[in-house]
């Protein structure tokens, strides 16, 4: 019997095939499709809360601007004071949205991270320029909240480059505009910092990247509830791989289901391996 993680992972991939193939494979591997939606949502919420997700995945959820989802993603914001401050202030993250986001009742009780003294004394740009350490950088950058703030940061850096620690702290914010992040650096150490901070290029890169296959697919399956607006990017990246390596072959899907739980490679590697073994 498949565990919940494998069920989510294989179920996501099956949804990228036609209905006939999906029905035949589900019957072959014992993956039912009659689970009530309320139980499925409860299982997804439970899985979401068990394991951490990359910071960019948390951002994709915040982009839904849904108070209930913000409450679910809150534990995954970790020590990112900027995102936490933005959420409790009702700052919208979705593209083109400007209206404040209502704050969930539970989150309304959460204290806002402390405001840095340098911000009180010097304002946003002054605080960013006064940074001498990485911790100061993270504190100052926690006051960058809105799109206008990011525009101000970009203009300030263009006029005179911000301190290195400030750039580092800004770049590892998942909501840092990509064009601004690219200006901050592209060398190997810089990209390693981004990877360590859980900053991703997008759902497609996450789906086909080096992350462990089952966990990546599980997170993407939870995206149906948590970040539905961004999920199609990942599905479009995975669909041709599913078609090329598994297609409508029940035996290949059966091998995939057997391999998934113990496979240590990426999602593309899992698909290629299952197809080759079958």
Short mmCIF file of C-alpha atoms in Angstrom, two decimals:
data_model
loop_
_atom_site.label_atom_id
_atom_site.label_comp_id
_atom_site.label_asym_id
_atom_site.label_seq_id
_atom_site.Cartn_x
_atom_site.Cartn_y
_atom_site.Cartn_z
CA UNK A 1 0.00 0.00 0.00
CA UNK A 2 1.31 3.44 -0.91
CA UNK A 3 2.07 5.89 1.88
CA UNK A 4 0.61 9.40 1.82
CA UNK A 5 3.77 10.99 0.43
CA UNK A 6 3.93 8.58 -2.51
CA UNK A 7 0.19 8.95 -3.10
CA UNK A 8 0.56 12.70 -3.43
CA UNK A 9 3.63 12.43 -5.67
CA UNK A 10 2.24 9.79 -8.05
CA UNK A 11 -1.18 11.43 -8.05
CA UNK A 12 0.31 14.72 -9.23
CA UNK A 13 2.03 12.97 -12.15
CA UNK A 14 -1.08 11.02 -13.08
CA UNK A 15 -3.01 14.26 -13.36
CA UNK A 16 -0.65 15.18 -16.21
CA UNK A 17 -1.94 12.26 -18.34
CA UNK A 18 -5.29 11.59 -19.99
CA UNK A 19 -8.26 10.37 -17.95
CA UNK A 20 -8.20 6.84 -19.39
CA UNK A 21 -4.54 6.28 -18.57
CA UNK A 22 -4.95 7.74 -15.10
CA UNK A 23 -7.90 5.45 -14.33
CA UNK A 24 -6.10 2.32 -15.55
CA UNK A 25 -2.93 3.13 -13.63
CA UNK A 26 -4.80 3.97 -10.43
CA UNK A 27 -6.51 0.59 -10.59
CA UNK A 28 -3.18 -1.18 -11.31
CA UNK A 29 -1.22 0.37 -8.42
CA UNK A 30 -4.09 0.67 -5.93
CA UNK A 31 -4.22 4.44 -5.92
CA UNK A 32 -7.88 5.24 -5.42
CA UNK A 33 -9.46 8.42 -6.74
CA UNK A 34 -12.58 8.44 -4.58
CA UNK A 35 -11.13 10.18 -1.51
CA UNK A 36 -13.56 12.92 -0.36
CA UNK A 37 -12.16 16.37 -1.07
CA UNK A 38 -12.39 17.39 2.59
CA UNK A 39 -10.17 14.44 3.59
CA UNK A 40 -7.74 15.19 0.78
CA UNK A 41 -7.47 18.81 1.91
CA UNK A 42 -6.95 17.73 5.51
CA UNK A 43 -4.18 15.35 4.44
CA UNK A 44 -2.50 18.06 2.39
CA UNK A 45 -2.67 20.55 5.24
CA UNK A 46 -1.21 17.97 7.63
CA UNK A 47 1.65 17.14 5.26
CA UNK A 48 2.31 20.84 4.68
CA UNK A 49 2.80 21.44 8.40
CA UNK A 50 5.06 18.46 8.98
CA UNK A 51 8.07 19.39 6.87
CA UNK A 52 9.70 22.72 5.95
CA UNK A 53 9.45 24.07 2.43
CA UNK A 54 11.86 26.36 0.53
CA UNK A 55 11.28 30.05 1.16
CA UNK A 56 10.22 30.61 -2.45
CA UNK A 57 7.45 28.01 -2.05
CA UNK A 58 6.22 29.94 0.98
CA UNK A 59 6.23 33.10 -1.16
CA UNK A 60 4.16 31.42 -3.90
CA UNK A 61 1.54 30.75 -1.24
CA UNK A 62 1.64 34.33 0.03
CA UNK A 63 1.00 35.45 -3.56
CA UNK A 64 -2.51 33.99 -3.26
CA UNK A 65 -3.27 36.81 -0.77
CA UNK A 66 -5.59 34.46 1.12
CA UNK A 67 -5.71 35.05 4.91
CA UNK A 68 -6.29 31.33 5.59
CA UNK A 69 -3.31 30.31 3.46
CA UNK A 70 -1.18 32.99 5.09
CA UNK A 71 -1.95 31.40 8.45
CA UNK A 72 -0.93 27.99 7.10
CA UNK A 73 2.32 29.27 5.61
CA UNK A 74 3.24 31.31 8.69
CA UNK A 75 5.29 28.53 10.38
CA UNK A 76 7.35 28.21 7.17
CA UNK A 77 8.46 31.85 7.23
CA UNK A 78 11.00 31.00 9.91
CA UNK A 79 13.15 33.99 10.87
CA UNK A 80 12.32 35.98 7.75
CA UNK A 81 11.29 39.10 9.61
CA UNK A 82 10.49 40.99 6.42
CA UNK A 83 7.89 38.49 5.22
CA UNK A 84 6.48 38.08 8.71
CA UNK A 85 6.13 41.84 9.11
CA UNK A 86 4.47 42.12 5.70
CA UNK A 87 1.94 39.39 6.52
CA UNK A 88 0.83 40.87 9.85
CA UNK A 89 0.54 44.29 8.17
CA UNK A 90 -1.63 42.87 5.41
CA UNK A 91 0.77 43.68 2.56
CA UNK A 92 -0.40 42.05 -0.72
CA UNK A 93 2.04 39.82 -2.63
CA UNK A 94 -0.02 38.83 -5.68
CA UNK A 95 0.93 40.42 -9.01
CA UNK A 96 -1.03 43.61 -9.60
CA UNK A 97 -2.80 43.52 -6.24
CA UNK A 98 -2.81 46.69 -4.13
CA UNK A 99 -5.67 46.22 -1.64
CA UNK A 100 -4.62 45.23 1.90
CA UNK A 101 -4.99 41.55 2.74
CA UNK A 102 -7.15 40.82 5.81
CA UNK A 103 -5.12 39.26 8.59
CA UNK A 104 -6.25 35.90 9.97
CA UNK A 105 -7.46 36.13 13.57
CA UNK A 106 -4.70 33.84 14.82
CA UNK A 107 -2.00 35.87 13.07
CA UNK A 108 -3.48 39.13 14.35
CA UNK A 109 -2.25 38.02 17.78
CA UNK A 110 1.31 37.55 16.53
CA UNK A 111 3.68 40.38 17.51
CA UNK A 112 5.32 42.23 14.65
CA UNK A 113 9.14 41.85 14.56
CA UNK A 114 10.92 44.74 16.27
CA UNK A 115 11.64 47.82 14.18
CA UNK A 116 15.42 48.44 13.89
CA UNK A 117 16.74 51.56 15.60
CA UNK A 118 18.67 52.45 12.45
CA UNK A 119 15.40 52.64 10.53
CA UNK A 120 13.92 54.98 13.13
CA UNK A 121 17.00 57.21 12.96
CA UNK A 122 17.85 57.13 9.26
CA UNK A 123 14.82 55.89 7.32
CA UNK A 124 14.84 52.97 4.90
CA UNK A 125 17.75 53.84 2.61
CA UNK A 126 19.82 55.26 5.44
CA UNK A 127 19.35 52.07 7.47
CA UNK A 128 20.37 49.93 4.49
CA UNK A 129 23.52 52.01 4.00
CA UNK A 130 24.45 51.89 7.71
CA UNK A 131 24.82 48.09 7.71
CA UNK A 132 28.16 46.67 8.93
CA UNK A 133 27.22 43.06 9.68
CA UNK A 134 24.93 40.42 8.21
CA UNK A 135 22.61 40.54 11.21
CA UNK A 136 22.29 44.30 10.75
CA UNK A 137 21.60 43.64 7.08
CA UNK A 138 18.75 41.26 7.83
CA UNK A 139 17.30 43.70 10.37
CA UNK A 140 17.40 46.67 8.00
CA UNK A 141 16.03 44.61 5.11
CA UNK A 142 13.07 43.55 7.24
CA UNK A 143 11.64 47.03 6.61
CA UNK A 144 11.47 46.42 2.84
CA UNK A 145 7.84 45.41 2.49
CA UNK A 146 6.01 46.81 -0.53
CA UNK A 147 6.71 47.07 -4.26
CA UNK A 148 7.41 50.77 -3.74
CA UNK A 149 10.02 49.83 -1.12
CA UNK A 150 11.74 47.50 -3.60
CA UNK A 151 11.72 50.28 -6.21
CA UNK A 152 13.33 52.61 -3.67
CA UNK A 153 15.99 49.97 -2.92
CA UNK A 154 16.75 49.47 -6.62
CA UNK A 155 17.08 53.21 -7.21
CA UNK A 156 19.34 53.63 -4.18
CA UNK A 157 21.62 50.80 -5.29
CA UNK A 158 21.76 52.18 -8.83
CA UNK A 159 22.79 55.58 -7.49
CA UNK A 160 25.47 54.10 -5.22
CA UNK A 161 25.91 50.36 -4.54
CA UNK A 162 24.56 49.28 -1.16
CA UNK A 163 26.91 47.55 1.34
CA UNK A 164 27.72 43.90 0.66
CA UNK A 165 25.87 42.58 3.71
CA UNK A 166 22.80 44.57 2.71
CA UNK A 167 22.89 43.12 -0.79
CA UNK A 168 23.35 39.63 0.64
CA UNK A 169 20.35 39.99 2.97
CA UNK A 170 18.18 41.48 0.23
CA UNK A 171 19.10 38.82 -2.33
CA UNK A 172 18.15 35.97 0.00
CA UNK A 173 14.66 37.38 0.43
CA UNK A 174 12.46 35.23 -1.85
CA UNK A 175 10.44 38.33 -2.79
CA UNK A 176 13.48 40.24 -4.05
CA UNK A 177 12.74 41.22 -7.70
CA UNK A 178 14.77 38.92 -9.99
CA UNK A 179 16.31 41.81 -11.93
CA UNK A 180 17.56 43.37 -8.70
CA UNK A 181 18.88 40.04 -7.41
CA UNK A 182 20.79 39.51 -10.66
CA UNK A 183 22.43 42.90 -10.15
CA UNK A 184 23.64 41.80 -6.73
CA UNK A 185 25.69 38.86 -8.02
CA UNK A 186 25.90 35.70 -10.09
CA UNK A 187 29.10 33.97 -8.91
CA UNK A 188 29.13 30.48 -7.41
CA UNK A 189 29.25 31.57 -3.76
CA UNK A 190 26.31 33.89 -4.35
CA UNK A 191 24.16 31.20 -5.96
CA UNK A 192 25.09 28.81 -3.14
CA UNK A 193 23.76 31.35 -0.63
CA UNK A 194 20.52 31.57 -2.54
CA UNK A 195 20.18 27.79 -2.65
CA UNK A 196 20.83 27.58 1.10
CA UNK A 197 18.16 30.24 1.66
CA UNK A 198 15.62 28.27 -0.38
CA UNK A 199 15.38 30.88 -3.14
CA UNK A 200 14.24 29.31 -6.42
CA UNK A 201 13.96 30.60 -9.98
CA UNK A 202 10.34 29.45 -10.16
CA UNK A 203 8.05 26.41 -9.98
CA UNK A 204 9.39 24.94 -13.22
CA UNK A 205 12.96 25.10 -11.95
CA UNK A 206 11.84 23.54 -8.67
CA UNK A 207 10.02 20.71 -10.44
CA UNK A 208 12.98 19.80 -12.65
CA UNK A 209 15.78 20.76 -10.25
CA UNK A 210 18.03 18.59 -8.09
CA UNK A 211 15.71 18.32 -5.10
CA UNK A 212 14.64 14.83 -3.91
CA UNK A 213 11.93 13.63 -6.26
CA UNK A 214 9.19 12.52 -3.87
CA UNK A 215 9.44 15.57 -1.61
CA UNK A 216 9.42 17.94 -4.59
CA UNK A 217 6.41 16.19 -6.11
CA UNK A 218 4.66 16.08 -2.74
CA UNK A 219 5.11 19.84 -2.29
CA UNK A 220 3.88 20.48 -5.83
CA UNK A 221 0.83 18.28 -5.16
CA UNK A 222 0.09 20.42 -2.12
CA UNK A 223 0.35 23.40 -4.45
CA UNK A 224 -3.16 22.61 -5.67
CA UNK A 225 -4.33 24.03 -2.37
CA UNK A 226 -1.43 26.29 -1.41
CA UNK A 227 -0.30 28.01 -4.62
CA UNK A 228 -2.70 27.12 -7.46
CA UNK A 229 -1.76 30.20 -9.52
CA UNK A 230 1.87 29.09 -9.80
CA UNK A 231 1.38 25.32 -10.04
CA UNK A 232 0.77 25.23 -13.84
CA UNK A 233 4.38 26.37 -14.40
CA UNK A 234 5.62 23.20 -12.70
CA UNK A 235 3.06 20.99 -14.43
CA UNK A 236 4.06 22.32 -17.84
CA UNK A 237 7.69 21.46 -17.09
CA UNK A 238 6.87 17.91 -15.94
CA UNK A 239 4.23 16.98 -18.53
CA UNK A 240 6.61 16.25 -21.46
CA UNK A 241 8.82 14.14 -19.17
CA UNK A 242 5.80 12.10 -18.05
CA UNK A 243 4.76 11.64 -21.68
CA UNK A 244 8.24 10.65 -22.88
CA UNK A 245 9.20 8.24 -20.09
CA UNK A 246 5.93 6.80 -18.79
CA UNK A 247 3.19 7.59 -21.28
CA UNK A 248 0.28 5.16 -21.03
CA UNK A 249 2.40 2.15 -19.97
CA UNK A 250 0.92 0.66 -16.82
CA UNK A 251 4.11 -1.28 -16.11
CA UNK A 252 6.20 1.92 -16.13
CA UNK A 253 3.79 3.58 -13.70
CA UNK A 254 3.90 0.51 -11.46
CA UNK A 255 7.71 0.70 -11.36
CA UNK A 256 7.46 4.42 -10.56
CA UNK A 257 5.17 3.74 -7.61
CA UNK A 258 7.56 1.07 -6.30
CA UNK A 259 10.65 3.25 -6.70
CA UNK A 260 9.31 6.58 -5.50
CA UNK A 261 9.48 6.06 -1.75
CA UNK A 262 13.21 5.18 -1.67
CA UNK A 263 14.50 7.06 -4.72
CA UNK A 264 17.19 9.65 -3.92
CA UNK A 265 17.47 11.42 -7.28
CA UNK A 266 15.51 14.28 -8.82
CA UNK A 267 12.02 14.11 -10.31
CA UNK A 268 13.31 13.93 -13.91
CA UNK A 269 15.70 11.17 -12.87
CA UNK A 270 12.88 9.24 -11.21
CA UNK A 271 10.78 9.41 -14.38
CA UNK A 272 13.67 8.37 -16.62
CA UNK A 273 14.64 5.51 -14.32
CA UNK A 274 11.10 4.14 -14.03
CA UNK A 275 10.65 4.28 -17.78
CA UNK A 276 13.98 2.59 -18.46
CA UNK A 277 13.43 -0.21 -15.91
CA UNK A 278 9.96 -0.94 -17.26
#
